[in-house]
PDB file of C-alpha atoms and ligand atoms in Angstrom:
ATOM      1  CA  MET A1414      38.525  78.260  68.792  1.00  0.00           C
ATOM      2  CA  ALA A1415      38.866  81.917  69.723  1.00  0.00           C
ATOM      3  CA  ARG A1416      39.558  84.562  67.044  1.00  0.00           C
ATOM      4  CA  ILE A1417      42.937  85.359  66.630  1.00  0.00           C
ATOM      5  CA  THR A1418      43.889  89.095  66.484  1.00  0.00           C
ATOM      6  CA  GLN A1419      47.075  90.928  65.387  1.00  0.00           C
ATOM      7  CA  LEU A1420      47.255  94.301  66.854  1.00  0.00           C
ATOM      8  CA  LYS A1421      49.558  97.103  67.793  1.00  0.00           C
ATOM      9  CA  THR A1422      49.001  98.277  71.459  1.00  0.00           C
ATOM     10  CA  ARG A1423      50.482 100.280  74.209  1.00  0.00           C
ATOM     11  CA  ILE A1424      52.213  98.917  77.232  1.00  0.00           C
ATOM     12  CA  VAL A1425      50.340  99.844  80.579  1.00  0.00           C
ATOM     13  CA  CYS A1426      52.773  98.393  83.006  1.00  0.00           C
ATOM     14  CA  ASN A1427      56.197  96.747  82.859  1.00  0.00           C
ATOM     15  CA  ARG A1428      57.779  96.264  86.073  1.00  0.00           C
ATOM     16  CA  GLU A1429      60.355  94.038  87.956  1.00  0.00           C
ATOM     17  CA  LEU A1430      59.049  91.440  90.343  1.00  0.00           C
ATOM     18  CA  ALA A1431      62.252  89.446  91.258  1.00  0.00           C
ATOM     19  CA  GLU A1432      65.548  89.741  89.851  1.00  0.00           C
ATOM     20  CA  SER A1433      64.972  88.740  86.159  1.00  0.00           C
ATOM     21  CA  TYR A1434      61.238  88.034  86.484  1.00  0.00           C
ATOM     22  CA  ARG A1435      58.727  90.708  85.287  1.00  0.00           C
ATOM     23  CA  TYR A1436      55.210  91.648  84.969  1.00  0.00           C
ATOM     24  CA  LEU A1437      53.682  93.154  81.856  1.00  0.00           C
ATOM     25  CA  GLU A1438      50.149  94.567  81.191  1.00  0.00           C
ATOM     26  CA  PHE A1439      48.805  95.776  77.916  1.00  0.00           C
ATOM     27  CA  GLU A1440      45.514  96.778  76.667  1.00  0.00           C
ATOM     28  CA  SER A1441      43.607  94.541  74.126  1.00  0.00           C
ATOM     29  CA  SER A1442      39.889  94.116  74.592  1.00  0.00           C
ATOM     30  CA  CYS A1443      39.815  91.610  71.773  1.00  0.00           C
ATOM     31  CA  ILE A1444      42.422  89.415  73.407  1.00  0.00           C
ATOM     32  CA  ALA A1445      40.811  90.022  76.952  1.00  0.00           C
ATOM     33  CA  LYS A1446      37.461  88.900  75.888  1.00  0.00           C
ATOM     34  CA  ALA A1447      38.533  85.858  73.955  1.00  0.00           C
ATOM     35  CA  ALA A1448      41.379  84.405  76.031  1.00  0.00           C
ATOM     36  CA  LEU A1449      41.247  80.972  77.761  1.00  0.00           C
ATOM     37  CA  PRO A1450      43.511  79.780  80.481  1.00  0.00           C
ATOM     38  CA  GLY A1451      46.600  78.156  79.010  1.00  0.00           C
ATOM     39  CA  GLN A1452      46.564  80.101  75.802  1.00  0.00           C
ATOM     40  CA  PHE A1453      49.405  82.553  75.026  1.00  0.00           C
ATOM     41  CA  VAL A1454      50.272  85.613  73.031  1.00  0.00           C
ATOM     42  CA  ASN A1455      53.082  85.958  70.315  1.00  0.00           C
ATOM     43  CA  ILE A1456      54.922  89.152  70.834  1.00  0.00           C
ATOM     44  CA  ARG A1457      57.057  91.014  68.310  1.00  0.00           C
ATOM     45  CA  VAL A1458      59.564  93.129  70.472  1.00  0.00           C
ATOM     46  CA  SER A1459      61.105  95.036  67.879  1.00  0.00           C
ATOM     47  CA  GLY A1460      60.286  96.771  64.730  1.00  0.00           C
ATOM     48  CA  THR A1461      63.627  95.575  63.021  1.00  0.00           C
ATOM     49  CA  SER A1462      64.568  91.951  61.855  1.00  0.00           C
ATOM     50  CA  ASP A1463      66.441  91.573  64.943  1.00  0.00           C
ATOM     51  CA  PRO A1464      65.100  89.376  66.747  1.00  0.00           C
ATOM     52  CA  LEU A1465      63.056  88.174  63.551  1.00  0.00           C
ATOM     53  CA  LEU A1466      60.668  85.883  65.332  1.00  0.00           C
ATOM     54  CA  ARG A1467      57.804  86.671  67.792  1.00  0.00           C
ATOM     55  CA  ARG A1468      58.225  85.344  71.366  1.00  0.00           C
ATOM     56  CA  PRO A1469      55.421  83.132  72.961  1.00  0.00           C
ATOM     57  CA  LEU A1470      54.321  84.261  76.510  1.00  0.00           C
ATOM     58  CA  SER A1471      51.419  82.803  78.277  1.00  0.00           C
ATOM     59  CA  ILE A1472      48.475  85.036  79.255  1.00  0.00           C
ATOM     60  CA  HIS A1473      48.733  85.275  83.059  1.00  0.00           C
ATOM     61  CA  GLY A1474      45.346  86.750  83.647  1.00  0.00           C
ATOM     62  CA  ILE A1475      42.792  89.430  82.349  1.00  0.00           C
ATOM     63  CA  LYS A1476      41.947  92.648  84.129  1.00  0.00           C
ATOM     64  CA  GLY A1477      38.981  94.360  82.290  1.00  0.00           C
ATOM     65  CA  ARG A1478      40.347  95.224  78.794  1.00  0.00           C
ATOM     66  CA  ARG A1479      44.054  94.502  79.781  1.00  0.00           C
ATOM     67  CA  VAL A1480      45.979  91.223  79.383  1.00  0.00           C
ATOM     68  CA  LYS A1481      48.599  90.404  82.002  1.00  0.00           C
ATOM     69  CA  VAL A1482      51.938  88.479  81.337  1.00  0.00           C
ATOM     70  CA  LEU A1483      54.713  87.286  83.660  1.00  0.00           C
ATOM     71  CA  TYR A1484      58.039  86.854  82.008  1.00  0.00           C
ATOM     72  CA  GLU A1485      61.649  85.927  82.710  1.00  0.00           C
ATOM     73  CA  VAL A1486      64.571  87.785  81.058  1.00  0.00           C
ATOM     74  CA  VAL A1487      66.475  84.812  79.398  1.00  0.00           C
ATOM     75  CA  GLY A1488      67.826  86.398  76.228  1.00  0.00           C
ATOM     76  CA  LYS A1489      67.666  89.086  73.462  1.00  0.00           C
ATOM     77  CA  ALA A1490      63.933  89.419  73.014  1.00  0.00           C
ATOM     78  CA  THR A1491      62.806  89.292  76.720  1.00  0.00           C
ATOM     79  CA  GLY A1492      65.856  91.804  77.265  1.00  0.00           C
ATOM     80  CA  ILE A1493      64.265  94.067  74.854  1.00  0.00           C
ATOM     81  CA  LEU A1494      60.919  93.782  76.328  1.00  0.00           C
ATOM     82  CA  ALA A1495      62.243  94.375  79.729  1.00  0.00           C
ATOM     83  CA  SER A1496      63.522  97.625  78.452  1.00  0.00           C
ATOM     84  CA  LYS A1497      60.133  99.002  77.102  1.00  0.00           C
ATOM     85  CA  LYS A1498      58.220 101.643  79.293  1.00  0.00           C
ATOM     86  CA  PRO A1499      54.496 102.293  79.699  1.00  0.00           C
ATOM     87  CA  GLY A1500      53.242 103.889  76.612  1.00  0.00           C
ATOM     88  CA  ASP A1501      55.513 102.094  74.281  1.00  0.00           C
ATOM     89  CA  SER A1502      53.929 100.104  71.415  1.00  0.00           C
ATOM     90  CA  LEU A1503      53.977  96.465  71.174  1.00  0.00           C
ATOM     91  CA  ASP A1504      52.998  94.291  68.367  1.00  0.00           C
ATOM     92  CA  ILE A1505      50.701  91.294  69.603  1.00  0.00           C
ATOM     93  CA  LEU A1506      49.279  88.018  67.940  1.00  0.00           C
ATOM     94  CA  GLY A1507      46.757  86.145  70.218  1.00  0.00           C
ATOM     95  CA  PRO A1508      45.124  84.625  71.797  1.00  0.00           C
ATOM     96  CA  LEU A1509      46.709  81.392  70.538  1.00  0.00           C
ATOM     97  CA  GLY A1510      46.912  77.671  71.130  1.00  0.00           C
ATOM     98  CA  ASN A1511      44.521  75.230  73.015  1.00  0.00           C
ATOM     99  CA  GLY A1512      44.380  75.938  76.767  1.00  0.00           C
ATOM    100  CA  PHE A1513      43.298  73.798  79.711  1.00  0.00           C
ATOM    101  CA  ASN A1514      40.251  71.543  79.359  1.00  0.00           C
ATOM    102  CA  LEU A1515      37.821  72.390  82.180  1.00  0.00           C
ATOM    103  CA  ASP A1516      34.993  70.203  80.719  1.00  0.00           C
ATOM    104  CA  ARG A1517      36.600  66.705  80.673  1.00  0.00           C
ATOM    105  CA  ALA A1518      34.765  64.615  83.130  1.00  0.00           C
ATOM    106  CA  ALA A1519      37.224  63.379  85.756  1.00  0.00           C
ATOM    107  CA  PRO A1520      36.597  60.352  87.949  1.00  0.00           C
ATOM    108  CA  PHE A1521      35.679  62.603  90.974  1.00  0.00           C
ATOM    109  CA  SER A1522      34.406  61.698  94.246  1.00  0.00           C
ATOM    110  CA  ALA A1523      33.632  64.394  96.759  1.00  0.00           C
ATOM    111  CA  LYS A1524      37.106  63.752  98.360  1.00  0.00           C
ATOM    112  CA  GLU A1525      39.169  64.136  95.234  1.00  0.00           C
ATOM    113  CA  SER A1526      40.965  67.519  94.507  1.00  0.00           C
ATOM    114  CA  ASN A1527      42.571  69.241  91.664  1.00  0.00           C
ATOM    115  CA  ILE A1528      46.316  69.719  92.134  1.00  0.00           C
ATOM    116  CA  VAL A1529      47.987  72.594  90.451  1.00  0.00           C
ATOM    117  CA  VAL A1530      51.663  72.124  90.029  1.00  0.00           C
ATOM    118  CA  ALA A1531      53.784  75.174  89.127  1.00  0.00           C
ATOM    119  CA  GLY A1532      57.673  75.148  88.284  1.00  0.00           C
ATOM    120  CA  GLY A1533      59.335  78.643  88.348  1.00  0.00           C
ATOM    121  CA  MET A1534      57.926  80.789  85.626  1.00  0.00           C
ATOM    122  CA  GLY A1535      55.454  78.001  84.779  1.00  0.00           C
ATOM    123  CA  VAL A1536      53.374  79.514  87.409  1.00  0.00           C
ATOM    124  CA  ALA A1537      52.353  82.352  84.820  1.00  0.00           C
ATOM    125  CA  PRO A1538      49.328  80.586  83.042  1.00  0.00           C
ATOM    126  CA  LEU A1539      48.226  78.706  86.246  1.00  0.00           C
ATOM    127  CA  VAL A1540      46.978  81.940  87.954  1.00  0.00           C
ATOM    128  CA  PHE A1541      44.637  82.496  84.853  1.00  0.00           C
ATOM    129  CA  LEU A1542      43.571  78.830  85.252  1.00  0.00           C
ATOM    130  CA  ALA A1543      42.844  79.176  89.132  1.00  0.00           C
ATOM    131  CA  GLU A1544      40.894  82.410  88.365  1.00  0.00           C
ATOM    132  CA  THR A1545      38.784  80.572  85.788  1.00  0.00           C
ATOM    133  CA  LEU A1546      38.341  77.475  87.975  1.00  0.00           C
ATOM    134  CA  LYS A1547      37.093  79.636  90.708  1.00  0.00           C
ATOM    135  CA  LYS A1548      34.512  81.149  88.443  1.00  0.00           C
ATOM    136  CA  SER A1549      33.591  77.963  86.504  1.00  0.00           C
ATOM    137  CA  LYS A1550      30.491  75.745  87.090  1.00  0.00           C
ATOM    138  CA  THR A1551      32.126  72.546  85.603  1.00  0.00           C
ATOM    139  CA  GLN A1552      32.560  69.336  87.574  1.00  0.00           C
ATOM    140  CA  ILE A1553      36.218  69.909  87.880  1.00  0.00           C
ATOM    141  CA  ALA A1554      35.746  73.348  89.114  1.00  0.00           C
ATOM    142  CA  GLN A1555      33.567  71.998  92.265  1.00  0.00           C
ATOM    143  CA  ALA A1556      36.445  70.077  93.652  1.00  0.00           C
ATOM    144  CA  GLU A1557      38.878  71.531  96.073  1.00  0.00           C
ATOM    145  CA  THR A1558      42.085  73.016  94.575  1.00  0.00           C
ATOM    146  CA  ILE A1559      45.534  72.549  95.970  1.00  0.00           C
ATOM    147  CA  VAL A1560      48.478  74.518  94.397  1.00  0.00           C
ATOM    148  CA  LEU A1561      52.003  73.283  94.622  1.00  0.00           C
ATOM    149  CA  ILE A1562      54.759  75.869  93.629  1.00  0.00           C
ATOM    150  CA  GLY A1563      58.281  74.903  93.082  1.00  0.00           C
ATOM    151  CA  ALA A1564      61.334  77.317  92.486  1.00  0.00           C
ATOM    152  CA  LYS A1565      65.200  77.163  93.074  1.00  0.00           C
ATOM    153  CA  THR A1566      64.903  79.473  96.028  1.00  0.00           C
ATOM    154  CA  LYS A1567      62.344  81.491  98.025  1.00  0.00           C
ATOM    155  CA  LYS A1568      62.724  84.704  96.104  1.00  0.00           C
ATOM    156  CA  PHE A1569      61.632  83.069  92.724  1.00  0.00           C
ATOM    157  CA  ILE A1570      58.429  81.743  94.371  1.00  0.00           C
ATOM    158  CA  LEU A1571      55.774  83.827  92.653  1.00  0.00           C
ATOM    159  CA  CYS A1572      51.970  84.422  92.944  1.00  0.00           C
ATOM    160  CA  ARG A1573      51.463  82.622  96.349  1.00  0.00           C
ATOM    161  CA  LYS A1574      49.051  85.466  97.387  1.00  0.00           C
ATOM    162  CA  GLU A1575      47.107  85.365  94.075  1.00  0.00           C
ATOM    163  CA  PHE A1576      46.264  81.606  94.576  1.00  0.00           C
ATOM    164  CA  GLU A1577      45.473  82.094  98.424  1.00  0.00           C
ATOM    165  CA  ALA A1578      43.206  85.188  97.640  1.00  0.00           C
ATOM    166  CA  LEU A1579      41.231  82.651  95.589  1.00  0.00           C
ATOM    167  CA  GLY A1580      40.773  80.424  98.667  1.00  0.00           C
ATOM    168  CA  PHE A1581      43.112  77.796  97.363  1.00  0.00           C
ATOM    169  CA  SER A1582      45.692  76.233  99.706  1.00  0.00           C
ATOM    170  CA  VAL A1583      49.269  76.667  98.697  1.00  0.00           C
ATOM    171  CA  ARG A1584      52.311  74.419  99.375  1.00  0.00           C
ATOM    172  CA  ILE A1585      55.857  75.439  98.469  1.00  0.00           C
ATOM    173  CA  ALA A1586      58.812  73.603  97.432  1.00  0.00           C
ATOM    174  CA  THR A1587      62.215  75.083  97.151  1.00  0.00           C
ATOM    175  CA  ASP A1588      65.531  73.253  95.954  1.00  0.00           C
ATOM    176  CA  ASP A1589      67.494  74.898  98.773  1.00  0.00           C
ATOM    177  CA  GLY A1590      64.850  74.720 101.362  1.00  0.00           C
ATOM    178  CA  SER A1591      64.633  78.422 101.795  1.00  0.00           C
ATOM    179  CA  LEU A1592      60.842  78.293 102.100  1.00  0.00           C
ATOM    180  CA  GLY A1593      58.640  75.346 102.511  1.00  0.00           C
ATOM    181  CA  PHE A1594      59.475  71.708 101.573  1.00  0.00           C
ATOM    182  CA  LYS A1595      63.279  71.270 100.807  1.00  0.00           C
ATOM    183  CA  GLY A1596      63.383  69.582  97.506  1.00  0.00           C
ATOM    184  CA  LYS A1597      61.527  69.360  94.039  1.00  0.00           C
ATOM    185  CA  VAL A1598      57.884  70.312  93.831  1.00  0.00           C
ATOM    186  CA  THR A1599      57.306  66.974  92.023  1.00  0.00           C
ATOM    187  CA  ASP A1600      58.673  65.233  95.379  1.00  0.00           C
ATOM    188  CA  LEU A1601      55.716  67.239  97.025  1.00  0.00           C
ATOM    189  CA  LEU A1602      53.379  66.091  94.228  1.00  0.00           C
ATOM    190  CA  ASN A1603      54.503  62.457  94.990  1.00  0.00           C
ATOM    191  CA  SER A1604      53.869  62.716  98.613  1.00  0.00           C
ATOM    192  CA  PHE A1605      50.180  64.247  97.958  1.00  0.00           C
ATOM    193  CA  CYS A1606      49.597  61.248  95.583  1.00  0.00           C
ATOM    194  CA  GLY A1607      50.647  58.867  97.982  1.00  0.00           C
ATOM    195  CA  LYS A1608      48.251  60.231 100.743  1.00  0.00           C
ATOM    196  CA  THR A1609      45.177  61.032  98.381  1.00  0.00           C
ATOM    197  CA  ARG A1610      44.154  60.494  94.926  1.00  0.00           C
ATOM    198  CA  PRO A1611      43.743  63.607  93.012  1.00  0.00           C
ATOM    199  CA  GLY A1612      41.019  63.997  90.276  1.00  0.00           C
ATOM    200  CA  MET A1613      43.107  66.013  88.198  1.00  0.00           C
ATOM    201  CA  ILE A1614      46.669  67.515  87.751  1.00  0.00           C
ATOM    202  CA  PHE A1615      47.244  70.630  86.049  1.00  0.00           C
ATOM    203  CA  SER A1616      50.920  71.572  85.443  1.00  0.00           C
ATOM    204  CA  CYS A1617      53.295  73.992  83.670  1.00  0.00           C
ATOM    205  CA  GLY A1618      56.935  74.200  84.041  1.00  0.00           C
ATOM    206  CA  PRO A1619      60.398  73.132  82.761  1.00  0.00           C
ATOM    207  CA  ARG A1620      60.119  69.987  80.606  1.00  0.00           C
ATOM    208  CA  PRO A1621      61.873  67.714  83.026  1.00  0.00           C
ATOM    209  CA  MET A1622      59.426  68.620  85.543  1.00  0.00           C
ATOM    210  CA  LEU A1623      56.529  68.059  83.295  1.00  0.00           C
ATOM    211  CA  GLN A1624      57.795  64.682  82.591  1.00  0.00           C
ATOM    212  CA  ALA A1625      58.128  63.852  86.237  1.00  0.00           C
ATOM    213  CA  VAL A1626      54.535  65.096  86.774  1.00  0.00           C
ATOM    214  CA  ALA A1627      53.381  62.899  83.968  1.00  0.00           C
ATOM    215  CA  LEU A1628      55.106  59.785  85.397  1.00  0.00           C
ATOM    216  CA  ALA A1629      53.631  60.479  88.858  1.00  0.00           C
ATOM    217  CA  ALA A1630      50.133  60.813  87.381  1.00  0.00           C
ATOM    218  CA  ALA A1631      50.537  57.754  84.995  1.00  0.00           C
ATOM    219  CA  GLU A1632      51.370  55.608  88.063  1.00  0.00           C
ATOM    220  CA  LYS A1633      48.182  56.559  89.767  1.00  0.00           C
ATOM    221  CA  ASN A1634      46.136  56.739  86.613  1.00  0.00           C
ATOM    222  CA  ILE A1635      45.465  60.421  87.425  1.00  0.00           C
ATOM    223  CA  PRO A1636      44.532  62.552  84.415  1.00  0.00           C
ATOM    224  CA  ALA A1637      47.174  65.297  83.838  1.00  0.00           C
ATOM    225  CA  GLN A1638      47.043  68.422  81.658  1.00  0.00           C
ATOM    226  CA  LEU A1639      50.553  69.661  80.811  1.00  0.00           C
ATOM    227  CA  SER A1640      51.355  73.019  79.289  1.00  0.00           C
ATOM    228  CA  LEU A1641      54.535  72.537  77.134  1.00  0.00           C
ATOM    229  CA  GLU A1642      57.000  74.969  76.188  1.00  0.00           C
ATOM    230  CA  GLU A1643      58.705  74.475  72.786  1.00  0.00           C
ATOM    231  CA  TYR A1644      60.764  76.728  70.475  1.00  0.00           C
ATOM    232  CA  MET A1645      58.267  78.453  68.240  1.00  0.00           C
ATOM    233  CA  ALA A1646      58.364  80.457  64.807  1.00  0.00           C
ATOM    234  CA  CYS A1647      54.968  81.017  63.418  1.00  0.00           C
ATOM    235  CA  GLY A1648      52.989  80.323  66.457  1.00  0.00           C
ATOM    236  CA  ILE A1649      49.862  79.427  64.357  1.00  0.00           C
ATOM    237  CA  GLY A1650      50.527  75.876  63.278  1.00  0.00           C
ATOM    238  CA  ALA A1651      51.822  76.705  59.892  1.00  0.00           C
ATOM    239  CA  CYS A1652      55.748  76.016  59.937  1.00  0.00           C
ATOM    240  CA  LEU A1653      55.679  72.715  61.949  1.00  0.00           C
ATOM    241  CA  GLY A1654      58.710  73.948  63.861  1.00  0.00           C
ATOM    242  CA  CYS A1655      57.090  73.033  67.270  1.00  0.00           C
ATOM    243  CA  VAL A1656      56.053  69.580  66.905  1.00  0.00           C
ATOM    244  CA  VAL A1657      56.004  66.903  69.663  1.00  0.00           C
ATOM    245  CA  SER A1658      55.365  63.258  69.420  1.00  0.00           C
ATOM    246  CA  THR A1659      51.993  61.968  70.878  1.00  0.00           C
ATOM    247  CA  ARG A1660      49.989  58.676  70.688  1.00  0.00           C
ATOM    248  CA  GLN A1661      47.907  60.403  67.880  1.00  0.00           C
ATOM    249  CA  GLY A1662      51.103  61.323  65.893  1.00  0.00           C
ATOM    250  CA  TYR A1663      52.990  64.548  65.583  1.00  0.00           C
ATOM    251  CA  LYS A1664      51.075  67.530  67.127  1.00  0.00           C
ATOM    252  CA  THR A1665      52.037  71.188  67.136  1.00  0.00           C
ATOM    253  CA  VAL A1666      52.571  72.810  70.423  1.00  0.00           C
ATOM    254  CA  CYS A1667      51.429  76.299  69.263  1.00  0.00           C
ATOM    255  CA  LYS A1668      48.175  75.201  67.783  1.00  0.00           C
ATOM    256  CA  ASP A1669      47.062  71.674  69.088  1.00  0.00           C
ATOM    257  CA  GLY A1670      48.831  72.554  72.401  1.00  0.00           C
ATOM    258  CA  PRO A1671      50.356  74.045  74.450  1.00  0.00           C
ATOM    259  CA  VAL A1672      48.224  72.138  76.669  1.00  0.00           C
ATOM    260  CA  PHE A1673      48.325  68.135  76.397  1.00  0.00           C
ATOM    261  CA  PHE A1674      47.052  65.208  78.327  1.00  0.00           C
ATOM    262  CA  GLY A1675      50.086  63.695  79.853  1.00  0.00           C
ATOM    263  CA  GLU A1676      48.790  60.113  78.759  1.00  0.00           C
ATOM    264  CA  ASP A1677      48.946  61.403  75.164  1.00  0.00           C
ATOM    265  CA  LEU A1678      52.701  62.608  75.077  1.00  0.00           C
ATOM    266  CA  ILE A1679      55.585  60.289  74.171  1.00  0.00           C
ATOM    267  CA  TRP A1680      58.634  61.957  75.880  1.00  0.00           C
TER     268      TRP A1680
HETATM  269  C1  LIG B2863      53.580  78.370  74.799  1.00  0.00           C
HETATM  270  C2  LIG B2863      54.670  78.965  75.427  1.00  0.00           C
HETATM  271  C3  LIG B2863      54.311  79.844  76.668  1.00  0.00           C
HETATM  272  C4  LIG B2863      55.409  80.565  77.280  1.00  0.00           C
HETATM  273  N1  LIG B2863      55.105  81.335  78.231  1.00  0.00           N
HETATM  274  C5  LIG B2863      56.021  81.920  78.958  1.00  0.00           C
HETATM  275  C6  LIG B2863      55.787  82.886  80.038  1.00  0.00           C
HETATM  276  O1  LIG B2863      54.566  82.985  80.382  1.00  0.00           O
HETATM  277  N2  LIG B2863      56.759  83.612  80.630  1.00  0.00           N
HETATM  278  C7  LIG B2863      58.142  83.400  80.266  1.00  0.00           C
HETATM  279  O2  LIG B2863      58.972  83.938  80.965  1.00  0.00           O
HETATM  280  N3  LIG B2863      58.483  82.584  79.167  1.00  0.00           N
HETATM  281  C8  LIG B2863      57.275  81.989  78.636  1.00  0.00           C
HETATM  282  N4  LIG B2863      57.801  81.055  77.510  1.00  0.00           N
HETATM  283  C9  LIG B2863      59.111  80.907  77.055  1.00  0.00           C
HETATM  284  C10 LIG B2863      59.515  82.183  76.222  1.00  0.00           C
HETATM  285  O3  LIG B2863      58.890  82.071  75.097  1.00  0.00           O
HETATM  286  C11 LIG B2863      61.239  82.245  76.087  1.00  0.00           C
HETATM  287  O4  LIG B2863      61.840  82.337  77.230  1.00  0.00           O
HETATM  288  C12 LIG B2863      61.363  83.447  75.010  1.00  0.00           C
HETATM  289  O5  LIG B2863      60.942  83.217  73.883  1.00  0.00           O
HETATM  290  C13 LIG B2863      62.909  83.712  75.214  1.00  0.00           C
HETATM  291  O6  LIG B2863      63.176  84.605  74.217  1.00  0.00           O
HETATM  292  P1  LIG B2863      64.744  85.398  74.207  1.00  0.00           P
HETATM  293  O7  LIG B2863      64.906  85.935  72.988  1.00  0.00           O
HETATM  294  O8  LIG B2863      64.647  86.365  75.421  1.00  0.00           O
HETATM  295  O9  LIG B2863      65.597  84.284  74.771  1.00  0.00           O
HETATM  296  P2  LIG B2863      66.457  83.349  73.595  1.00  0.00           P
HETATM  297  O10 LIG B2863      67.837  84.096  73.244  1.00  0.00           O
HETATM  298  O11 LIG B2863      65.596  82.975  72.471  1.00  0.00           O
HETATM  299  O12 LIG B2863      66.714  82.090  74.518  1.00  0.00           O
HETATM  300  C14 LIG B2863      67.482  82.392  75.929  1.00  0.00           C
HETATM  301  C15 LIG B2863      67.571  81.053  76.617  1.00  0.00           C
HETATM  302  O13 LIG B2863      65.935  80.651  76.727  1.00  0.00           O
HETATM  303  C16 LIG B2863      65.808  79.247  76.290  1.00  0.00           C
HETATM  304  N5  LIG B2863      64.580  79.460  75.466  1.00  0.00           N
HETATM  305  C17 LIG B2863      64.096  80.253  74.786  1.00  0.00           C
HETATM  306  N6  LIG B2863      62.837  80.005  74.159  1.00  0.00           N
HETATM  307  C18 LIG B2863      62.583  78.780  74.876  1.00  0.00           C
HETATM  308  C19 LIG B2863      61.424  78.032  74.847  1.00  0.00           C
HETATM  309  N7  LIG B2863      60.365  78.165  73.995  1.00  0.00           N
HETATM  310  N8  LIG B2863      61.444  76.770  75.616  1.00  0.00           N
HETATM  311  C20 LIG B2863      62.337  76.521  76.422  1.00  0.00           C
HETATM  312  N9  LIG B2863      63.543  77.363  76.525  1.00  0.00           N
HETATM  313  C21 LIG B2863      63.645  78.319  75.681  1.00  0.00           C
HETATM  314  C22 LIG B2863      66.996  79.170  75.303  1.00  0.00           C
HETATM  315  O14 LIG B2863      67.435  77.684  75.069  1.00  0.00           O
HETATM  316  C23 LIG B2863      68.191  79.924  75.878  1.00  0.00           C
HETATM  317  O15 LIG B2863      68.942  79.237  76.839  1.00  0.00           O
HETATM  318  C24 LIG B2863      56.834  80.320  76.873  1.00  0.00           C
HETATM  319  C25 LIG B2863      57.098  79.508  75.596  1.00  0.00           C
HETATM  320  C26 LIG B2863      56.017  78.970  75.094  1.00  0.00           C
HETATM  321  C27 LIG B2863      56.364  77.965  73.957  1.00  0.00           C
HETATM  322  S1  LIG B2864      55.539  77.474  65.693  1.00  0.00           S
HETATM  323 FE1  LIG B2864      54.978  77.096  63.662  1.00  0.00          FE
HETATM  324  S2  LIG B2864      53.864  75.285  63.625  1.00  0.00           S
HETATM  325 FE2  LIG B2864      54.138  75.805  65.716  1.00  0.00          FE
END
């Protein structure tokens, strides 16, 4: 497991992407060197006790010594984070958790592909995953990768260009049909799984979406790696505040996860 660092660092960039969606960059050569796709950082946004707890945000990518994060402003902590300027300090703990497994042997044939399924802000860790797949020499990384991105509406579709720049083909689903397929990204996944049999599915997004991905994968016996979101306190496996039920017993999302194989999860 990568070494966990706690540090005070400076914000390099913190800008709006679309309405409540924002992009953050901070410097940390330790985290930048150690981070694996699917891992996250736990950020303390204030020097006071309000909010008391750190907030988990996925590592979206690494640029030299810098760590990239995408986040949505949904409440107090992310609101405070959004008000910060380049040069402001930030207290970070990371990299945390167990990320995506790129070594697991999948039942591949030359025709099989990886499918990456992103729902809303769930796209954040999947860009880092895609960048790592592109560089990796493992069996999984040799297969073609298709990316499915879903959101409520066109303006919340993020990172399409990043995936395309890596050479991956991207399909879009929006609930209102303002871009791409009209409907859920899981409907798009089901139609893909009807035509071809992917070798591996990687996914991150809201829990109901992940459950639907797990179901689609189980029906076709396709391994699926799902990055879960759960309310967290310590972020390091100490408080048991984030446990989920698995076929191997209770597991912490922060330390054993956040990425789990769909076949192991009990919903
Ligand atoms: C491993 C992990 C990685 C994450 N990565 C990202 C990321 O890359 N980008 C991003 O925008 N968010 C991410 N999140 C969610 C993020 O941590 C929460 O949105 C954030 O903590 C909200 O803090 P807040 O004080 O602004 O909102 P709060 O006031 O705490 O909550 C506001 C609203 O958000 C909901 N909410 C808060 N935390 C969670 C959670 N953990 N799971 C589900 N719903 C929640 C609450 O129910 C409430 O409706 C991640 C969560 C986990 C566990
Ligand atoms: S948040 Fe404390 S064990 Fe996961």
